[in-house]
Short mmCIF file of C-alpha atoms in Angstrom, two decimals:
data_model
loop_
_atom_site.label_atom_id
_atom_site.label_comp_id
_atom_site.label_asym_id
_atom_site.label_seq_id
_atom_site.Cartn_x
_atom_site.Cartn_y
_atom_site.Cartn_z
CA UNK A 18 85.83 117.35 85.54
CA UNK A 19 82.84 115.00 85.45
CA UNK A 20 81.83 113.38 88.71
CA UNK A 21 80.79 109.76 88.67
CA UNK A 22 77.20 108.97 89.55
CA UNK A 23 78.22 105.71 91.20
CA UNK A 24 78.55 105.31 94.94
CA UNK A 25 82.13 104.93 96.05
CA UNK A 26 82.42 101.44 97.49
CA UNK A 27 84.86 100.25 100.11
CA UNK A 28 88.00 98.72 98.65
CA UNK A 29 89.45 97.51 101.94
CA UNK A 30 93.04 98.73 102.02
CA UNK A 31 92.68 100.58 98.75
CA UNK A 32 89.74 102.93 98.87
CA UNK A 33 88.74 104.07 102.30
CA UNK A 34 85.14 105.16 102.80
CA UNK A 35 84.37 108.56 101.35
CA UNK A 36 81.05 107.83 99.69
CA UNK A 37 79.70 110.49 97.37
CA UNK A 38 76.99 111.12 94.79
CA UNK A 39 77.11 113.14 91.60
CA UNK A 40 74.56 115.55 93.05
CA UNK A 41 76.66 116.51 96.07
CA UNK A 42 77.29 120.24 95.95
CA UNK A 43 79.88 120.67 98.71
CA UNK A 44 82.61 118.45 97.35
CA UNK A 45 85.21 120.38 95.34
CA UNK A 46 86.20 119.39 91.82
CA UNK A 47 89.16 117.04 92.00
CA UNK A 48 89.96 116.72 88.30
CA UNK A 49 90.43 119.82 86.18
CA UNK A 50 91.01 119.19 82.48
CA UNK A 51 93.46 121.48 80.71
CA UNK A 52 92.58 122.19 77.10
CA UNK A 53 94.88 123.36 74.36
CA UNK A 54 93.44 126.87 74.37
CA UNK A 55 95.53 127.99 77.33
CA UNK A 56 99.22 127.78 78.27
CA UNK A 57 100.15 124.91 80.58
CA UNK A 58 101.39 126.09 83.98
CA UNK A 59 102.51 123.43 86.47
CA UNK A 60 101.52 124.25 90.05
CA UNK A 61 103.96 122.92 92.66
CA UNK A 62 101.17 121.70 94.96
CA UNK A 63 99.14 119.89 92.30
CA UNK A 64 99.63 116.65 90.37
CA UNK A 65 98.94 116.19 86.66
CA UNK A 66 97.73 113.10 84.78
CA UNK A 67 98.66 112.73 81.13
CA UNK A 68 97.03 110.01 79.04
CA UNK A 69 95.87 109.22 75.54
CA UNK A 70 92.62 107.50 74.71
CA UNK A 71 91.27 105.99 71.51
CA UNK A 72 87.59 106.57 72.23
CA UNK A 73 85.66 109.82 72.54
CA UNK A 74 82.71 108.31 74.39
CA UNK A 75 84.11 106.24 77.25
CA UNK A 76 86.32 108.13 79.68
CA UNK A 77 88.64 106.51 82.23
CA UNK A 78 87.36 106.83 85.80
CA UNK A 79 90.00 107.47 88.45
CA UNK A 80 89.73 106.77 92.17
CA UNK A 81 91.98 108.73 94.51
CA UNK A 82 92.65 106.80 97.70
CA UNK A 83 91.59 109.07 100.59
CA UNK A 84 94.19 110.34 103.04
CA UNK A 85 94.18 109.32 106.70
CA UNK A 86 92.84 112.76 107.60
CA UNK A 87 89.96 112.38 105.13
CA UNK A 88 89.12 108.95 106.50
CA UNK A 89 89.11 110.25 110.06
CA UNK A 90 86.87 113.15 109.02
CA UNK A 91 84.50 110.71 107.30
CA UNK A 92 84.07 108.56 110.39
CA UNK A 93 83.63 111.60 112.62
CA UNK A 94 80.96 113.01 110.30
CA UNK A 95 79.21 109.66 110.07
CA UNK A 96 79.15 109.34 113.87
CA UNK A 97 77.72 112.83 114.20
CA UNK A 98 75.02 112.14 111.62
CA UNK A 99 74.18 108.81 113.29
CA UNK A 100 73.88 110.40 116.73
CA UNK A 101 71.52 113.02 115.30
CA UNK A 102 69.37 110.41 113.54
CA UNK A 103 69.38 107.85 116.38
CA UNK A 104 66.19 108.99 118.18
CA UNK A 105 64.19 108.78 114.96
CA UNK A 106 65.78 105.43 114.07
CA UNK A 107 64.90 103.99 117.46
CA UNK A 108 61.33 105.30 117.17
CA UNK A 109 60.95 103.70 113.73
CA UNK A 110 62.43 100.43 115.01
CA UNK A 111 60.08 100.36 118.01
CA UNK A 112 57.10 101.02 115.76
CA UNK A 113 58.12 98.16 113.48
CA UNK A 114 58.47 95.81 116.46
CA UNK A 115 55.04 96.83 117.80
CA UNK A 116 53.48 96.29 114.38
CA UNK A 117 55.04 92.83 114.14
CA UNK A 118 53.85 91.90 117.64
CA UNK A 119 50.31 93.16 117.00
CA UNK A 120 50.11 91.15 113.79
CA UNK A 121 51.43 88.04 115.55
CA UNK A 122 48.81 88.40 118.29
CA UNK A 123 46.12 88.23 115.60
CA UNK A 124 47.79 85.29 113.91
CA UNK A 125 48.73 87.45 110.97
CA UNK A 126 51.96 88.32 109.22
CA UNK A 127 52.96 91.99 109.21
CA UNK A 128 54.15 91.81 105.62
CA UNK A 129 57.17 93.97 106.39
CA UNK A 130 60.78 92.97 106.83
CA UNK A 131 61.90 93.33 110.42
CA UNK A 132 64.56 96.04 110.68
CA UNK A 133 67.57 95.43 112.86
CA UNK A 134 68.56 97.54 115.82
CA UNK A 135 69.99 100.89 114.69
CA UNK A 136 73.78 100.76 114.52
CA UNK A 137 76.61 102.87 113.19
CA UNK A 138 77.77 99.97 110.99
CA UNK A 139 74.45 99.74 109.13
CA UNK A 140 73.66 103.47 109.11
CA UNK A 141 73.14 104.73 105.54
CA UNK A 142 75.37 107.79 105.33
CA UNK A 143 76.55 109.77 102.31
CA UNK A 144 79.56 112.00 102.77
CA UNK A 145 79.49 115.29 100.88
CA UNK A 146 82.92 116.69 101.68
CA UNK A 147 85.15 114.53 99.46
CA UNK A 148 84.70 113.65 95.79
CA UNK A 149 87.51 111.22 95.03
CA UNK A 150 85.86 109.20 92.24
CA UNK A 151 85.98 111.11 88.96
CA UNK A 152 85.80 110.68 85.21
CA UNK A 153 87.71 113.00 82.89
CA UNK A 154 85.70 115.14 80.49
CA UNK A 155 87.04 114.11 77.07
CA UNK A 156 85.54 117.21 75.52
CA UNK A 157 88.26 119.27 77.20
CA UNK A 158 91.41 117.77 75.70
CA UNK A 159 94.91 119.15 75.35
CA UNK A 160 94.99 117.73 71.81
CA UNK A 161 92.14 115.99 69.99
CA UNK A 162 90.98 114.84 66.58
CA UNK A 163 87.80 113.13 65.43
CA UNK A 164 88.29 110.10 67.69
CA UNK A 165 91.52 110.26 69.71
CA UNK A 166 92.21 112.43 72.72
CA UNK A 167 95.39 113.48 74.53
CA UNK A 168 94.33 114.52 78.02
CA UNK A 169 96.15 116.57 80.64
CA UNK A 170 94.28 116.64 83.93
CA UNK A 171 95.16 118.59 87.07
CA UNK A 172 94.48 116.56 90.20
CA UNK A 173 95.30 116.36 93.90
CA UNK A 174 98.58 114.53 94.59
CA UNK A 175 98.08 111.02 95.89
CA UNK A 176 97.64 107.35 95.06
CA UNK A 177 95.16 106.51 92.33
CA UNK A 178 93.38 103.46 90.90
CA UNK A 179 92.26 103.14 87.27
CA UNK A 180 88.77 102.33 88.50
CA UNK A 181 86.60 101.97 85.43
CA UNK A 182 85.04 103.62 82.40
CA UNK A 183 82.41 106.34 82.40
CA UNK A 184 80.19 108.18 79.97
CA UNK A 185 79.17 111.76 80.68
CA UNK A 186 78.38 111.90 84.42
CA UNK A 187 77.69 108.18 84.88
CA UNK A 188 80.05 105.39 85.78
CA UNK A 189 79.24 102.67 83.28
CA UNK A 190 81.75 99.90 84.04
CA UNK A 191 84.10 99.21 86.93
CA UNK A 192 87.32 97.27 86.47
CA UNK A 193 86.38 95.27 89.53
CA UNK A 194 88.04 92.06 88.33
CA UNK A 195 91.56 93.47 88.12
CA UNK A 196 93.24 96.75 87.32
CA UNK A 197 96.27 98.92 88.15
CA UNK A 198 97.14 101.77 90.48
CA UNK A 199 99.78 104.49 90.45
CA UNK A 200 101.07 107.47 92.40
CA UNK A 201 100.76 111.04 91.12
CA UNK A 202 103.25 113.39 92.78
CA UNK A 203 102.92 117.12 93.25
CA UNK A 204 104.65 119.32 90.70
CA UNK A 205 104.92 116.51 88.14
CA UNK A 206 103.06 115.32 85.05
CA UNK A 207 102.52 111.59 85.47
CA UNK A 208 102.36 109.97 82.03
CA UNK A 209 99.91 107.06 82.07
CA UNK A 210 100.54 106.12 78.46
CA UNK A 211 97.55 105.12 76.32
CA UNK A 212 94.21 103.83 77.59
CA UNK A 213 92.50 102.20 74.58
CA UNK A 214 88.78 101.46 74.79
CA UNK A 215 86.57 99.37 72.52
CA UNK A 216 83.17 97.68 72.71
CA UNK A 217 83.74 94.18 74.08
CA UNK A 218 81.14 92.36 71.99
CA UNK A 219 82.64 93.56 68.71
CA UNK A 220 86.03 92.40 67.34
CA UNK A 221 88.79 94.98 67.70
CA UNK A 222 91.92 95.46 65.61
CA UNK A 223 93.76 96.87 68.62
CA UNK A 224 96.32 94.22 69.69
CA UNK A 225 95.97 95.29 73.33
CA UNK A 226 92.25 94.54 73.29
CA UNK A 227 92.23 91.55 70.94
CA UNK A 228 91.68 89.00 73.72
CA UNK A 229 89.11 91.18 75.48
CA UNK A 230 86.82 91.82 72.49
CA UNK A 231 84.78 89.84 69.96
CA UNK A 232 82.91 88.21 72.85
CA UNK A 233 79.41 88.47 71.39
CA UNK A 234 76.42 90.56 72.41
CA UNK A 235 75.60 88.30 75.38
CA UNK A 236 78.25 90.14 77.44
CA UNK A 237 76.17 93.32 77.28
CA UNK A 238 73.79 94.30 80.01
CA UNK A 239 71.71 97.46 80.05
CA UNK A 240 74.66 99.13 78.32
CA UNK A 241 77.30 97.89 75.90
CA UNK A 242 80.29 96.55 77.83
CA UNK A 243 83.51 98.49 77.15
CA UNK A 244 86.86 96.72 77.08
CA UNK A 245 89.69 98.80 78.55
CA UNK A 246 93.41 98.36 78.06
CA UNK A 247 96.65 100.07 79.01
CA UNK A 248 99.81 100.73 77.03
CA UNK A 249 102.43 102.06 79.46
CA UNK A 250 104.19 105.26 78.38
CA UNK A 251 107.01 105.08 75.86
CA UNK A 252 109.94 107.36 76.68
CA UNK A 253 110.65 107.60 72.95
CA UNK A 254 107.23 109.06 72.19
CA UNK A 255 107.30 112.75 71.28
CA UNK A 256 106.15 115.18 73.94
CA UNK A 257 103.34 117.55 72.88
CA UNK A 258 104.64 121.01 72.11
CA UNK A 259 102.57 122.47 74.96
CA UNK A 260 104.51 120.28 77.42
CA UNK A 261 108.02 120.91 76.12
CA UNK A 262 110.37 121.46 79.05
CA UNK A 263 107.74 120.39 81.60
CA UNK A 264 108.44 117.69 84.26
CA UNK A 265 106.90 114.61 82.59
CA UNK A 266 107.59 111.29 84.35
CA UNK A 267 106.31 107.79 83.42
CA UNK A 268 103.80 106.27 85.81
CA UNK A 269 105.00 103.48 88.06
CA UNK A 270 102.07 101.08 87.94
CA UNK A 271 101.13 98.38 90.44
CA UNK A 272 98.65 95.53 90.01
CA UNK A 273 95.38 95.94 91.94
CA UNK A 274 93.30 92.95 92.99
CA UNK A 275 89.56 92.44 92.67
CA UNK A 276 87.18 94.69 94.57
CA UNK A 277 83.48 95.01 95.27
CA UNK A 278 81.47 96.52 92.43
CA UNK A 279 79.62 99.77 93.02
CA UNK A 280 76.20 100.20 91.38
CA UNK A 281 77.26 100.19 87.73
CA UNK A 282 75.79 98.81 84.52
CA UNK A 283 78.59 96.29 83.90
CA UNK A 284 81.83 95.01 85.39
CA UNK A 285 85.02 93.98 83.61
CA UNK A 286 88.77 93.76 84.08
CA UNK A 287 91.63 95.76 82.66
CA UNK A 288 93.20 93.88 79.77
CA UNK A 289 96.44 92.05 80.69
CA UNK A 290 99.55 94.22 80.55
CA UNK A 291 102.82 92.42 79.78
CA UNK A 292 105.15 92.42 82.76
CA UNK A 293 102.62 94.16 84.96
CA UNK A 294 99.17 92.55 85.10
CA UNK A 295 98.02 89.01 84.30
CA UNK A 296 95.20 86.63 85.23
CA UNK A 297 94.96 82.97 86.20
CA UNK A 298 91.43 81.51 86.37
CA UNK A 299 90.05 84.69 87.86
CA UNK A 300 93.01 85.45 90.09
CA UNK A 301 94.81 88.74 89.54
CA UNK A 302 98.55 88.16 89.04
CA UNK A 303 101.35 90.68 89.56
CA UNK A 304 103.25 90.41 86.28
CA UNK A 305 106.51 91.49 87.92
CA UNK A 306 106.56 88.78 90.58
CA UNK A 307 104.21 86.13 89.21
CA UNK A 308 102.39 86.13 92.56
CA UNK A 309 98.65 86.48 93.08
CA UNK A 310 97.46 89.92 94.18
CA UNK A 311 95.14 89.94 97.23
CA UNK A 312 91.49 90.74 96.66
CA UNK A 313 90.11 93.91 98.21
CA UNK A 314 86.94 92.64 99.88
#
């Protein structure tokens, strides 16, 4: 498991607030990669994500939508932290007001921005009990060759969003402009199919990424922009020998609308997926119904 260095942003109805940092020590590992060196044992209380990727550098980043209990615990912890910090916050606010008033009395500007009254809504709080934004470590693959990886990842059961692309412990790109979600059930291996990745400014021979690549170097920011696609699982594809007889089920994907970007180097969208995900002048379209998917702001 590699934790993402990005803050977990609010995704309205999708991702409820459980903000975490890569340096948090209390949060347990949520993704555990299973390599081909050990037998695969399916635990009845854990979910498993199976996917293939065409790039050894950029890993998919998965967001698990927090449970109602986790959300309640977050707000309770935030309230407790705010109550503890409130005296100091009020003291700092009063000092800032006094400084502003003293400067005004002398006909001077204080030079500092005036802070607002301390409030729970604006309180900067980082939760360290839940780590639900994770990138898979592609170095620990069930099967791998020079470039491609077949990953099997143990994870908590729940609803997930294909949130972006990471490199090592950093979240490089979020798929903030449109992506997909899926449910991973306990005791099952959820097959996500193939998640191809290429560099967006360079042309790609991958038909899935053809329309998302060859865009020129101007799309790059501090880091090269990756293009990410999805090829849903094919029931005719052979099952790896290590998974023979195991409960492998194809993922049931849903289109996910736009959401607010966390602090990342670049933002992008998941490439269109026939019959599942499409776009119309920036709007995210559910490919099954043809209807626009609500944004998550």
